[in-house]
């Protein structure tokens, strides 16, 4: 097959693959700075940068996750994978991993191949279990709706059907023609298919530049356009998501979401979502502007899926969510390629629930999946620690979680937080804390090696609240910060050098207390 022009989705080895190590060790601007499984072996003297308790692709490249589905007591998780990344050949397939809990995974290899039909490689989409044989491939067949682009020089992005009769282990194409052809537009991709049980049909949400198109089908083969949800100012609304969830107060709501780019307005480039209603054809949002499930720079192409018990029972009031911890602004800038021969890490799986705010609006709250607790190998408790200045903790590590509560005196304390992945000499570190005078929490990676883009992200914290619960998940290339009631999360890539393993606490303008402080370590495999 002739090579196609390079596109944003083409997983190529870029010349900037080592760019992370060229980023200056610059300090962050402003006042939000601190006062003074069995894994493949690493292939470099750098040591390993492979995450200890996050999903990573075994080799080469991964990008978009595909929504996990439940089959025979485990989640089947597909991700876009390029086996030819290191050699510089483009194109992705779907690689499968299985997991009982979306924490520990077993790799199953490529399930949906690339470049075996005239349509080329496989992009994002979604798989469903066709329990009622609506598509005609047998009850329980796994059906994947996948975007493919036969010719990148024309408007040819379209949706193709692949099917599996071996429980999602391998897929075959349903002919060579799309089941949803391109109507003549540039962006027409990333189908997310859900079952509308109330109306006994399938619903598809599709990325169409500034619009999420909504389609319905009785059989996954023939699709009818119903409506479009349009929002300008957020780039292409990619990797859409659509689900129904029961809020904590017992009310039911629909959520429509997409990976979007709000950076021109000072907003994140992560998972934007709207709460609202869906009548089977049209989604009506509660508010015009979206909310964001993550406020860091590195939580993209996110997916959510049903939260299931071991027996398969679905929790109507919670879902799981995770994302690709990277950004299209600097996708190749990671030391994992040299150190470990791969480029592709996911965020930790989080549990999301819908809560009602004091003003009557609803928001998605996040917390790390409780399933992580089964993998705890060590807990070190520090209790309440009072700091006035800087204090080094009696702990070193590169993969762990910090749990505790920041407490400060309103009107006195100015800045309080953590220095993480700190070099023994103190030069490199990532800062996570609250700038009390400014009324915001922040994550600042500007003091260490990072891939590019945003150095610091901020979310509001009332200065007079005097306290903020924190959970900070640190792994070899990522830092994920969960704040307060879970409304605000920050996910950052940061690349400490070997030996950057110190944890320090700081408070300026007056003392602060790090309440109930403990550090938890996890072990997989």
Short mmCIF file of C-alpha atoms in Angstrom, two decimals:
data_model
loop_
_atom_site.label_atom_id
_atom_site.label_comp_id
_atom_site.label_asym_id
_atom_site.label_seq_id
_atom_site.Cartn_x
_atom_site.Cartn_y
_atom_site.Cartn_z
CA UNK A 1 0.00 0.00 0.00
CA UNK A 2 1.36 3.42 -0.90
CA UNK A 3 2.47 5.58 1.99
CA UNK A 4 -0.04 8.21 3.04
CA UNK A 5 0.89 11.78 3.99
CA UNK A 6 1.73 12.27 7.65
CA UNK A 7 -1.25 13.41 9.72
CA UNK A 8 -1.77 14.37 13.34
CA UNK A 9 -2.87 10.79 13.99
CA UNK A 10 0.11 9.23 12.25
CA UNK A 11 2.31 7.73 14.94
CA UNK A 12 5.74 8.62 13.62
CA UNK A 13 9.06 8.86 15.38
CA UNK A 14 9.73 12.59 15.49
CA UNK A 15 13.08 14.28 15.38
CA UNK A 16 12.22 15.76 18.77
CA UNK A 17 12.05 12.41 20.53
CA UNK A 18 14.82 13.49 22.87
CA UNK A 19 13.44 16.98 23.31
CA UNK A 20 12.55 16.45 26.95
CA UNK A 21 16.20 16.60 27.88
CA UNK A 22 16.70 19.87 26.02
CA UNK A 23 14.12 21.77 28.09
CA UNK A 24 15.86 24.37 30.26
CA UNK A 25 15.69 23.86 34.01
CA UNK A 26 13.76 27.06 34.35
CA UNK A 27 11.99 28.16 37.51
CA UNK A 28 8.27 28.80 37.27
CA UNK A 29 7.15 32.37 37.07
CA UNK A 30 5.24 34.22 39.74
CA UNK A 31 4.58 33.57 43.38
CA UNK A 32 3.46 29.94 43.16
CA UNK A 33 7.01 28.71 43.73
CA UNK A 34 8.24 27.00 46.80
CA UNK A 35 10.50 28.90 49.09
CA UNK A 36 13.84 27.65 49.15
CA UNK A 37 3.61 -6.13 35.97
CA UNK A 38 6.79 -7.90 34.87
CA UNK A 39 8.24 -5.15 32.73
CA UNK A 40 10.78 -5.23 29.89
CA UNK A 41 14.22 -4.33 31.15
CA UNK A 42 15.54 -0.82 30.48
CA UNK A 43 17.88 -0.47 27.54
CA UNK A 44 19.80 2.60 28.69
CA UNK A 45 22.19 3.67 31.42
CA UNK A 46 19.51 6.18 32.42
CA UNK A 47 17.75 3.36 34.22
CA UNK A 48 14.05 2.75 33.77
CA UNK A 49 11.44 5.44 33.26
CA UNK A 50 8.66 2.86 32.93
CA UNK A 51 5.81 3.61 35.32
CA UNK A 52 5.56 1.35 38.37
CA UNK A 53 1.77 1.34 38.74
CA UNK A 54 0.36 2.90 35.57
CA UNK A 55 -0.46 1.16 32.29
CA UNK A 56 2.35 1.43 29.74
CA UNK A 57 2.57 -0.02 26.25
CA UNK A 58 5.14 -2.86 26.11
CA UNK A 59 7.09 -1.36 23.20
CA UNK A 60 7.06 1.31 20.51
CA UNK A 61 4.09 3.73 20.58
CA UNK A 62 0.59 4.19 21.98
CA UNK A 63 -1.80 7.11 22.00
CA UNK A 64 -5.60 7.15 22.34
CA UNK A 65 -7.22 4.70 24.75
CA UNK A 66 -10.41 3.01 23.55
CA UNK A 67 -13.26 2.60 26.03
CA UNK A 68 -12.89 -0.71 27.94
CA UNK A 69 -15.71 -3.24 27.68
CA UNK A 70 -16.61 -6.06 30.08
CA UNK A 71 -16.14 -9.64 28.85
CA UNK A 72 -16.12 -12.78 31.01
CA UNK A 73 -15.28 -11.09 34.30
CA UNK A 74 -12.62 -8.69 33.02
CA UNK A 75 -12.23 -5.45 31.12
CA UNK A 76 -11.02 -5.66 27.54
CA UNK A 77 -9.00 -2.52 26.90
CA UNK A 78 -7.85 -1.54 23.42
CA UNK A 79 -5.36 1.20 22.71
CA UNK A 80 -3.99 2.72 19.51
CA UNK A 81 -0.60 1.10 18.91
CA UNK A 82 2.12 1.48 16.29
CA UNK A 83 4.52 -1.47 16.18
CA UNK A 84 6.67 0.43 13.66
CA UNK A 85 7.15 3.65 15.61
CA UNK A 86 10.87 3.26 16.22
CA UNK A 87 11.53 2.59 12.54
CA UNK A 88 9.58 5.69 11.54
CA UNK A 89 6.65 4.02 9.77
CA UNK A 90 3.22 5.52 10.40
CA UNK A 91 -0.11 3.97 11.29
CA UNK A 92 -1.90 2.45 14.27
CA UNK A 93 -3.65 -0.79 15.12
CA UNK A 94 -5.73 -1.73 18.17
CA UNK A 95 -3.71 -3.57 20.81
CA UNK A 96 -5.56 -5.43 23.56
CA UNK A 97 -4.88 -5.72 27.27
CA UNK A 98 -7.20 -7.37 29.79
CA UNK A 99 -7.70 -6.42 33.41
CA UNK A 100 -10.07 -7.34 36.23
CA UNK A 101 -9.81 -3.87 37.80
CA UNK A 102 -8.14 -1.42 35.36
CA UNK A 103 -5.05 -1.35 37.57
CA UNK A 104 -3.08 -4.47 36.58
CA UNK A 105 -3.15 -5.56 32.94
CA UNK A 106 -2.25 -8.62 30.89
CA UNK A 107 -1.09 -7.82 27.37
CA UNK A 108 -2.86 -9.81 24.65
CA UNK A 109 -1.19 -8.38 21.54
CA UNK A 110 -2.75 -6.79 18.45
CA UNK A 111 -6.45 -7.54 18.05
CA UNK A 112 -7.41 -5.24 15.16
CA UNK A 113 -4.58 -4.90 12.64
CA UNK A 114 -3.52 -1.99 10.49
CA UNK A 115 -3.11 -1.81 6.73
CA UNK A 116 -4.91 -5.09 5.94
CA UNK A 117 -7.77 -3.46 4.00
CA UNK A 118 -7.80 -0.65 1.41
CA UNK A 119 -8.88 1.78 4.15
CA UNK A 120 -5.44 1.62 5.82
CA UNK A 121 -4.75 1.85 9.54
CA UNK A 122 -7.19 1.91 12.46
CA UNK A 123 -7.88 5.10 14.37
CA UNK A 124 -10.05 5.71 17.41
CA UNK A 125 -13.55 4.34 17.80
CA UNK A 126 -15.37 2.13 20.25
CA UNK A 127 -16.26 -1.49 20.81
CA UNK A 128 -19.53 -2.87 22.17
CA UNK A 129 -20.77 -6.31 23.12
CA UNK A 130 -23.75 -7.03 20.88
CA UNK A 131 -25.64 -9.16 23.38
CA UNK A 132 -28.86 -9.29 21.33
CA UNK A 133 -27.25 -9.99 17.94
CA UNK A 134 -28.51 -6.75 16.42
CA UNK A 135 -25.68 -6.76 13.85
CA UNK A 136 -26.12 -10.40 12.84
CA UNK A 137 -22.70 -11.74 13.84
CA UNK A 138 -24.05 -13.75 16.74
CA UNK A 139 -25.23 -12.96 20.27
CA UNK A 140 -22.27 -11.72 22.29
CA UNK A 141 -20.17 -10.76 19.27
CA UNK A 142 -17.89 -7.79 19.85
CA UNK A 143 -18.48 -5.04 17.31
CA UNK A 144 -15.97 -2.24 16.80
CA UNK A 145 -16.83 0.98 14.97
CA UNK A 146 -13.50 2.39 13.83
CA UNK A 147 -12.44 5.52 11.96
CA UNK A 148 -10.23 4.86 8.96
CA UNK A 149 -8.95 7.22 6.27
CA UNK A 150 -8.18 5.65 2.89
CA UNK A 151 -6.81 8.88 1.40
CA UNK A 152 -5.53 11.71 3.57
CA UNK A 153 -5.59 14.13 0.60
CA UNK A 154 -9.39 13.97 0.40
CA UNK A 155 -12.28 14.09 2.84
CA UNK A 156 -12.26 10.35 3.38
CA UNK A 157 -12.43 9.84 7.15
CA UNK A 158 -15.30 7.39 7.67
CA UNK A 159 -16.57 4.76 10.10
CA UNK A 160 -15.91 1.09 9.39
CA UNK A 161 -17.30 -1.96 11.16
CA UNK A 162 -15.08 -4.75 12.46
CA UNK A 163 -16.41 -7.78 14.30
CA UNK A 164 -15.06 -10.43 16.66
CA UNK A 165 -16.53 -13.83 17.43
CA UNK A 166 -13.78 -14.85 19.86
CA UNK A 167 -14.66 -12.42 22.65
CA UNK A 168 -12.67 -9.49 21.32
CA UNK A 169 -9.34 -11.26 20.87
CA UNK A 170 -9.24 -10.84 17.07
CA UNK A 171 -11.32 -8.79 14.64
CA UNK A 172 -12.30 -9.16 10.99
CA UNK A 173 -13.51 -6.37 8.71
CA UNK A 174 -17.15 -6.24 7.62
CA UNK A 175 -16.38 -5.70 3.97
CA UNK A 176 -14.30 -2.80 2.66
CA UNK A 177 -16.93 -0.05 2.58
CA UNK A 178 -17.74 2.21 5.52
CA UNK A 179 -21.01 1.82 7.41
CA UNK A 180 -21.03 5.60 7.88
CA UNK A 181 -19.46 7.31 4.85
CA UNK A 182 -17.96 10.77 4.94
CA UNK A 183 -20.48 13.47 3.91
CA UNK A 184 -17.73 15.69 2.49
CA UNK A 185 -16.06 17.16 5.58
CA UNK A 186 -12.48 17.14 6.83
CA UNK A 187 -13.03 15.87 10.39
CA UNK A 188 -15.40 12.94 10.71
CA UNK A 189 -14.06 10.51 13.28
CA UNK A 190 -13.78 8.91 16.72
CA UNK A 191 -17.19 7.22 16.98
CA UNK A 192 -18.40 6.53 20.52
CA UNK A 193 -21.30 4.05 20.51
CA UNK A 194 -23.65 3.44 23.44
CA UNK A 195 -26.84 1.45 23.87
CA UNK A 196 -30.02 3.51 24.33
CA UNK A 197 -31.99 0.89 26.26
CA UNK A 198 -35.03 3.15 26.60
CA UNK A 199 -35.49 3.29 22.82
CA UNK A 200 -33.89 -0.07 22.03
CA UNK A 201 -31.29 1.26 19.59
CA UNK A 202 -27.67 2.29 19.33
CA UNK A 203 -26.47 5.89 19.59
CA UNK A 204 -23.21 7.22 18.17
CA UNK A 205 -21.42 10.44 19.13
CA UNK A 206 -18.98 11.53 16.40
CA UNK A 207 -16.23 14.16 16.26
CA UNK A 208 -16.98 16.64 13.44
CA UNK A 209 -14.63 19.57 14.10
CA UNK A 210 -16.64 22.05 16.24
CA UNK A 211 -19.62 19.69 16.38
CA UNK A 212 -20.41 16.40 18.06
CA UNK A 213 -22.76 14.64 15.66
CA UNK A 214 -25.39 12.31 17.12
CA UNK A 215 -26.56 9.30 15.10
CA UNK A 216 -28.79 6.29 15.80
CA UNK A 217 -28.89 2.75 14.44
CA UNK A 218 -30.93 -0.43 14.98
CA UNK A 219 -28.13 -2.76 13.91
CA UNK A 220 -24.72 -0.97 14.07
CA UNK A 221 -24.61 -1.06 10.26
CA UNK A 222 -27.05 1.62 9.11
CA UNK A 223 -26.88 5.02 10.77
CA UNK A 224 -29.24 8.02 10.76
CA UNK A 225 -28.11 11.54 11.61
CA UNK A 226 -30.25 13.06 14.38
CA UNK A 227 -28.63 16.30 15.60
CA UNK A 228 -25.40 18.15 16.23
CA UNK A 229 -24.01 19.66 19.42
CA UNK A 230 -21.92 22.68 18.37
CA UNK A 231 -19.40 24.59 20.47
CA UNK A 232 -16.82 27.02 19.08
CA UNK A 233 -13.53 28.05 20.67
CA UNK A 234 -12.32 24.60 21.74
CA UNK A 235 -10.61 23.34 18.60
CA UNK A 236 -11.74 20.00 17.19
CA UNK A 237 -14.01 18.21 19.65
CA UNK A 238 -12.20 14.87 19.53
CA UNK A 239 -12.86 11.48 21.13
CA UNK A 240 -16.42 12.26 22.23
CA UNK A 241 -18.11 10.54 25.15
CA UNK A 242 -21.78 10.10 26.06
CA UNK A 243 -23.24 8.42 29.14
CA UNK A 244 -26.02 8.51 31.70
CA UNK A 245 -25.22 8.57 35.42
CA UNK A 246 -27.07 8.78 38.72
CA UNK A 247 -25.97 11.74 40.84
CA UNK A 248 -25.24 11.52 44.55
CA UNK A 249 -28.66 13.10 45.27
CA UNK A 250 -30.47 10.34 43.34
CA UNK A 251 -31.26 12.35 40.20
CA UNK A 252 -30.28 11.10 36.75
CA UNK A 253 -28.28 13.09 34.20
CA UNK A 254 -26.66 12.71 30.81
CA UNK A 255 -23.08 13.79 30.18
CA UNK A 256 -21.67 14.69 26.77
CA UNK A 257 -17.92 15.21 26.56
CA UNK A 258 -14.94 15.49 24.21
CA UNK A 259 -11.21 16.05 24.29
CA UNK A 260 -10.97 19.74 23.50
CA UNK A 261 -8.45 22.57 23.42
CA UNK A 262 -9.31 25.60 25.52
CA UNK A 263 -5.80 27.03 25.76
CA UNK A 264 -6.61 30.16 23.75
CA UNK A 265 -8.95 31.13 26.57
CA UNK A 266 -6.61 30.03 29.35
CA UNK A 267 -8.51 26.77 29.79
CA UNK A 268 -7.20 23.19 29.71
CA UNK A 269 -6.67 20.99 26.66
CA UNK A 270 -8.13 17.87 28.21
CA UNK A 271 -11.60 16.35 28.72
CA UNK A 272 -14.36 18.96 28.46
CA UNK A 273 -17.84 17.90 29.55
CA UNK A 274 -21.38 19.20 29.70
CA UNK A 275 -24.15 17.87 31.95
CA UNK A 276 -27.67 17.93 30.56
CA UNK A 277 -30.53 15.92 29.08
CA UNK A 278 -30.76 13.60 26.08
CA UNK A 279 -34.08 12.65 24.47
CA UNK A 280 -32.64 10.04 22.14
CA UNK A 281 -31.91 12.52 19.39
CA UNK A 282 -30.76 15.84 20.89
CA UNK A 283 -28.49 16.64 23.81
CA UNK A 284 -29.39 19.83 25.71
CA UNK A 285 -26.65 21.18 27.96
CA UNK A 286 -27.29 22.75 31.34
CA UNK A 287 -24.75 25.50 30.58
CA UNK A 288 -23.08 26.82 27.46
CA UNK A 289 -19.50 26.52 28.75
CA UNK A 290 -17.97 23.14 29.58
CA UNK A 291 -16.40 21.93 32.78
CA UNK A 292 -13.08 20.06 32.71
CA UNK A 293 -12.27 16.69 34.23
CA UNK A 294 -8.56 17.52 34.44
CA UNK A 295 -6.76 20.88 34.63
CA UNK A 296 -3.23 19.71 33.84
CA UNK A 297 -1.63 19.65 30.37
CA UNK A 298 -1.33 15.86 30.01
CA UNK A 299 -4.74 14.14 30.21
CA UNK A 300 -5.93 13.70 26.65
CA UNK A 301 -8.16 11.37 24.59
CA UNK A 302 -9.84 10.26 27.80
CA UNK A 303 -12.40 7.49 27.97
CA UNK A 304 -14.95 6.52 30.59
CA UNK A 305 -16.56 3.14 31.10
CA UNK A 306 -18.97 1.40 33.43
CA UNK A 307 -17.80 0.61 36.93
CA UNK A 308 -18.49 -3.07 37.50
CA UNK A 309 -18.26 -5.37 40.51
CA UNK A 310 -16.46 -8.69 40.18
CA UNK A 311 -19.75 -10.36 39.25
CA UNK A 312 -20.34 -7.83 36.47
CA UNK A 313 -22.95 -5.74 38.28
CA UNK A 314 -22.94 -2.14 37.04
CA UNK A 315 -22.75 0.73 39.54
CA UNK A 316 -25.22 3.35 38.21
CA UNK A 317 -23.68 6.13 40.30
CA UNK A 318 -20.03 5.83 39.26
CA UNK A 319 -17.82 5.31 36.23
CA UNK A 320 -14.15 4.74 35.61
CA UNK A 321 -12.05 7.18 33.58
CA UNK A 322 -8.48 7.40 32.36
CA UNK A 323 -6.51 9.13 29.61
CA UNK A 324 -3.33 9.20 27.57
CA UNK A 325 -0.81 11.13 29.65
CA UNK A 326 0.62 13.16 26.85
CA UNK A 327 -0.21 16.07 24.55
CA UNK A 328 -0.19 16.55 20.78
CA UNK A 329 1.90 19.65 21.47
CA UNK A 330 4.94 17.46 22.29
CA UNK A 331 4.00 13.79 21.81
CA UNK A 332 7.51 12.47 21.17
CA UNK A 333 9.32 14.26 24.00
CA UNK A 334 9.85 11.51 26.54
CA UNK A 335 12.90 9.72 27.97
CA UNK A 336 11.01 6.41 27.98
CA UNK A 337 11.97 5.83 24.37
CA UNK A 338 15.71 5.79 25.06
CA UNK A 339 15.48 4.18 28.48
CA UNK A 340 12.85 1.54 27.84
CA UNK A 341 12.05 1.39 24.12
CA UNK A 342 8.48 2.68 24.30
CA UNK A 343 6.43 5.88 24.23
CA UNK A 344 2.98 5.60 25.77
CA UNK A 345 1.65 5.81 29.32
CA UNK A 346 -1.88 6.15 30.65
CA UNK A 347 -3.09 8.02 33.70
CA UNK A 348 -4.17 6.12 36.76
CA UNK A 349 -7.75 4.93 36.54
CA UNK A 350 -10.04 7.22 38.51
CA UNK A 351 -13.57 6.75 39.78
CA UNK A 352 -15.91 9.57 38.78
CA UNK A 353 -19.22 10.45 40.39
CA UNK A 354 -21.70 13.26 39.81
CA UNK A 355 -22.21 15.74 42.64
CA UNK A 356 -24.42 18.79 43.14
CA UNK A 357 -22.60 22.02 43.93
CA UNK A 358 -23.87 24.70 46.30
CA UNK A 359 -25.16 26.78 43.38
CA UNK A 360 -27.32 23.91 42.14
CA UNK A 361 -25.10 22.89 39.23
CA UNK A 362 -23.63 19.41 38.87
CA UNK A 363 -20.00 18.43 38.43
CA UNK A 364 -17.98 15.23 38.01
CA UNK A 365 -15.80 14.45 41.02
CA UNK A 366 -12.70 12.26 40.67
CA UNK A 367 -10.74 10.06 43.02
CA UNK A 368 -8.10 7.39 42.34
CA UNK A 369 -9.78 4.04 41.86
CA UNK A 370 -10.27 2.23 45.18
CA UNK A 371 -8.93 -0.88 43.42
CA UNK A 372 -5.42 0.55 43.96
CA UNK A 373 -5.72 -0.30 47.66
CA UNK A 374 -5.31 -3.99 46.86
CA UNK A 375 -1.80 -3.29 45.54
CA UNK A 376 -0.39 -1.38 48.52
CA UNK A 377 3.00 -2.78 49.49
CA UNK A 378 4.09 -0.23 52.06
CA UNK A 379 2.59 2.66 54.03
CA UNK A 380 4.69 5.16 55.95
CA UNK A 381 2.73 7.38 58.35
CA UNK A 382 4.06 10.76 59.47
CA UNK A 383 0.98 12.03 61.32
CA UNK A 384 0.64 15.82 61.63
CA UNK A 385 3.80 17.63 60.50
CA UNK A 386 4.20 21.36 61.24
CA UNK A 387 6.45 23.30 58.86
CA UNK A 388 7.69 26.89 58.91
CA UNK A 389 10.19 27.17 56.10
CA UNK A 390 11.34 23.94 54.43
CA UNK A 391 11.52 20.42 55.85
CA UNK A 392 12.90 17.32 54.17
CA UNK A 393 10.87 14.19 54.87
CA UNK A 394 12.48 10.97 56.03
CA UNK A 395 11.52 9.29 52.76
CA UNK A 396 12.90 8.84 49.25
CA UNK A 397 11.23 7.37 46.20
CA UNK A 398 10.15 7.79 42.58
CA UNK A 399 6.78 5.97 42.61
CA UNK A 400 4.32 6.52 45.45
CA UNK A 401 1.20 8.33 46.61
CA UNK A 402 1.02 11.13 49.19
CA UNK A 403 -2.17 11.49 51.24
CA UNK A 404 -2.92 14.24 53.71
CA UNK A 405 -4.47 17.63 54.35
CA UNK A 406 -2.85 21.05 54.01
CA UNK A 407 -3.83 23.39 56.85
CA UNK A 408 -2.91 27.04 57.01
CA UNK A 409 -3.78 30.21 58.89
CA UNK A 410 -5.77 32.61 56.68
CA UNK A 411 -4.16 36.03 56.58
CA UNK A 412 -0.78 34.68 57.76
CA UNK A 413 0.41 31.73 55.68
CA UNK A 414 1.30 32.74 52.14
CA UNK A 415 2.40 29.57 50.37
CA UNK A 416 2.34 25.91 51.42
CA UNK A 417 3.07 22.68 49.61
CA UNK A 418 5.35 19.84 48.52
CA UNK A 419 8.58 19.58 46.57
CA UNK A 420 8.48 16.24 44.72
CA UNK A 421 11.08 14.26 42.75
CA UNK A 422 13.58 16.67 44.24
CA UNK A 423 17.26 16.32 43.42
CA UNK A 424 19.45 15.63 46.46
CA UNK A 425 21.15 18.95 45.81
CA UNK A 426 17.79 20.70 45.60
CA UNK A 427 18.04 22.12 42.07
CA UNK A 428 15.32 20.04 40.38
CA UNK A 429 11.83 19.48 41.79
CA UNK A 430 8.12 19.70 41.02
CA UNK A 431 6.03 21.90 43.33
CA UNK A 432 2.46 21.10 44.38
CA UNK A 433 0.74 23.44 46.77
CA UNK A 434 -1.58 26.32 47.60
CA UNK A 435 -0.67 29.95 47.09
CA UNK A 436 -2.94 31.25 49.83
CA UNK A 437 -2.58 34.94 48.99
CA UNK A 438 -3.67 34.24 45.40
CA UNK A 439 -6.48 31.86 46.31
CA UNK A 440 -5.36 28.98 44.11
CA UNK A 441 -3.79 25.55 44.17
CA UNK A 442 -1.06 24.84 41.64
CA UNK A 443 1.22 22.26 40.11
CA UNK A 444 4.49 23.67 38.84
CA UNK A 445 6.87 21.46 36.88
CA UNK A 446 9.11 24.29 35.73
CA UNK A 447 11.87 23.35 38.17
CA UNK A 448 12.61 20.00 36.55
CA UNK A 449 12.78 18.37 33.11
CA UNK A 450 9.44 18.38 31.33
CA UNK A 451 8.32 17.84 27.73
CA UNK A 452 7.36 21.43 26.84
CA UNK A 453 4.22 23.50 26.94
CA UNK A 454 2.60 24.65 30.17
CA UNK A 455 4.82 24.86 33.25
CA UNK A 456 2.17 25.64 35.86
CA UNK A 457 -1.56 24.98 36.16
CA UNK A 458 -3.91 26.51 38.73
CA UNK A 459 -7.36 25.89 40.16
CA UNK A 460 -9.26 27.97 42.76
CA UNK A 461 -9.02 27.44 46.52
CA UNK A 462 -10.75 29.88 48.92
CA UNK A 463 -7.98 31.47 50.98
CA UNK A 464 -10.18 31.60 54.08
CA UNK A 465 -10.97 27.86 53.96
CA UNK A 466 -7.78 27.12 55.84
CA UNK A 467 -7.50 23.54 54.63
CA UNK A 468 -7.38 21.35 51.55
CA UNK A 469 -7.28 17.56 51.29
CA UNK A 470 -4.72 16.26 48.79
CA UNK A 471 -3.83 12.98 47.12
CA UNK A 472 -0.74 13.14 44.93
CA UNK A 473 0.16 10.16 42.75
CA UNK A 474 3.80 10.25 41.70
CA UNK A 475 5.25 7.82 39.19
CA UNK A 476 8.42 7.86 37.14
CA UNK A 477 7.15 10.29 34.48
CA UNK A 478 3.83 11.58 35.84
CA UNK A 479 2.33 13.49 38.73
CA UNK A 480 -1.46 13.44 39.29
CA UNK A 481 -2.90 15.73 41.95
CA UNK A 482 -6.43 15.21 43.34
CA UNK A 483 -7.71 18.14 45.40
CA UNK A 484 -10.49 18.55 47.93
CA UNK A 485 -13.82 17.10 46.86
CA UNK A 486 -12.37 15.82 43.57
CA UNK A 487 -13.64 18.60 41.34
CA UNK A 488 -10.10 19.63 40.46
CA UNK A 489 -7.34 17.30 39.26
CA UNK A 490 -4.01 18.19 37.64
CA UNK A 491 -2.05 15.68 35.52
CA UNK A 492 1.50 16.57 34.46
CA UNK A 493 4.41 14.79 32.85
CA UNK A 494 7.71 15.49 34.61
CA UNK A 495 11.03 13.71 34.13
CA UNK A 496 13.28 13.73 37.15
CA UNK A 497 16.77 12.39 36.60
CA UNK A 498 17.95 9.17 38.27
CA UNK A 499 18.38 9.93 41.97
CA UNK A 500 15.80 12.73 42.05
CA UNK A 501 13.87 11.06 44.86
CA UNK A 502 13.62 13.52 47.75
CA UNK A 503 10.29 14.73 49.21
CA UNK A 504 10.26 18.09 51.00
CA UNK A 505 7.56 20.26 52.59
CA UNK A 506 7.44 24.04 52.66
CA UNK A 507 5.46 26.91 54.17
CA UNK A 508 6.16 30.62 53.91
CA UNK A 509 4.65 33.65 55.68
CA UNK A 510 3.93 31.54 58.74
CA UNK A 511 3.65 27.89 59.78
CA UNK A 512 1.37 25.31 58.17
CA UNK A 513 0.36 21.79 59.14
CA UNK A 514 0.50 18.76 56.87
CA UNK A 515 -2.25 16.81 58.56
CA UNK A 516 -2.46 13.01 58.68
CA UNK A 517 0.45 12.80 56.26
CA UNK A 518 1.27 9.38 54.84
CA UNK A 519 3.06 7.93 51.84
CA UNK A 520 1.79 4.78 50.16
CA UNK A 521 3.70 2.58 47.72
CA UNK A 522 2.16 0.18 45.18
CA UNK A 523 3.44 -3.00 43.60
CA UNK A 524 2.15 -4.73 40.46
CA UNK A 525 3.13 -7.99 38.86
#
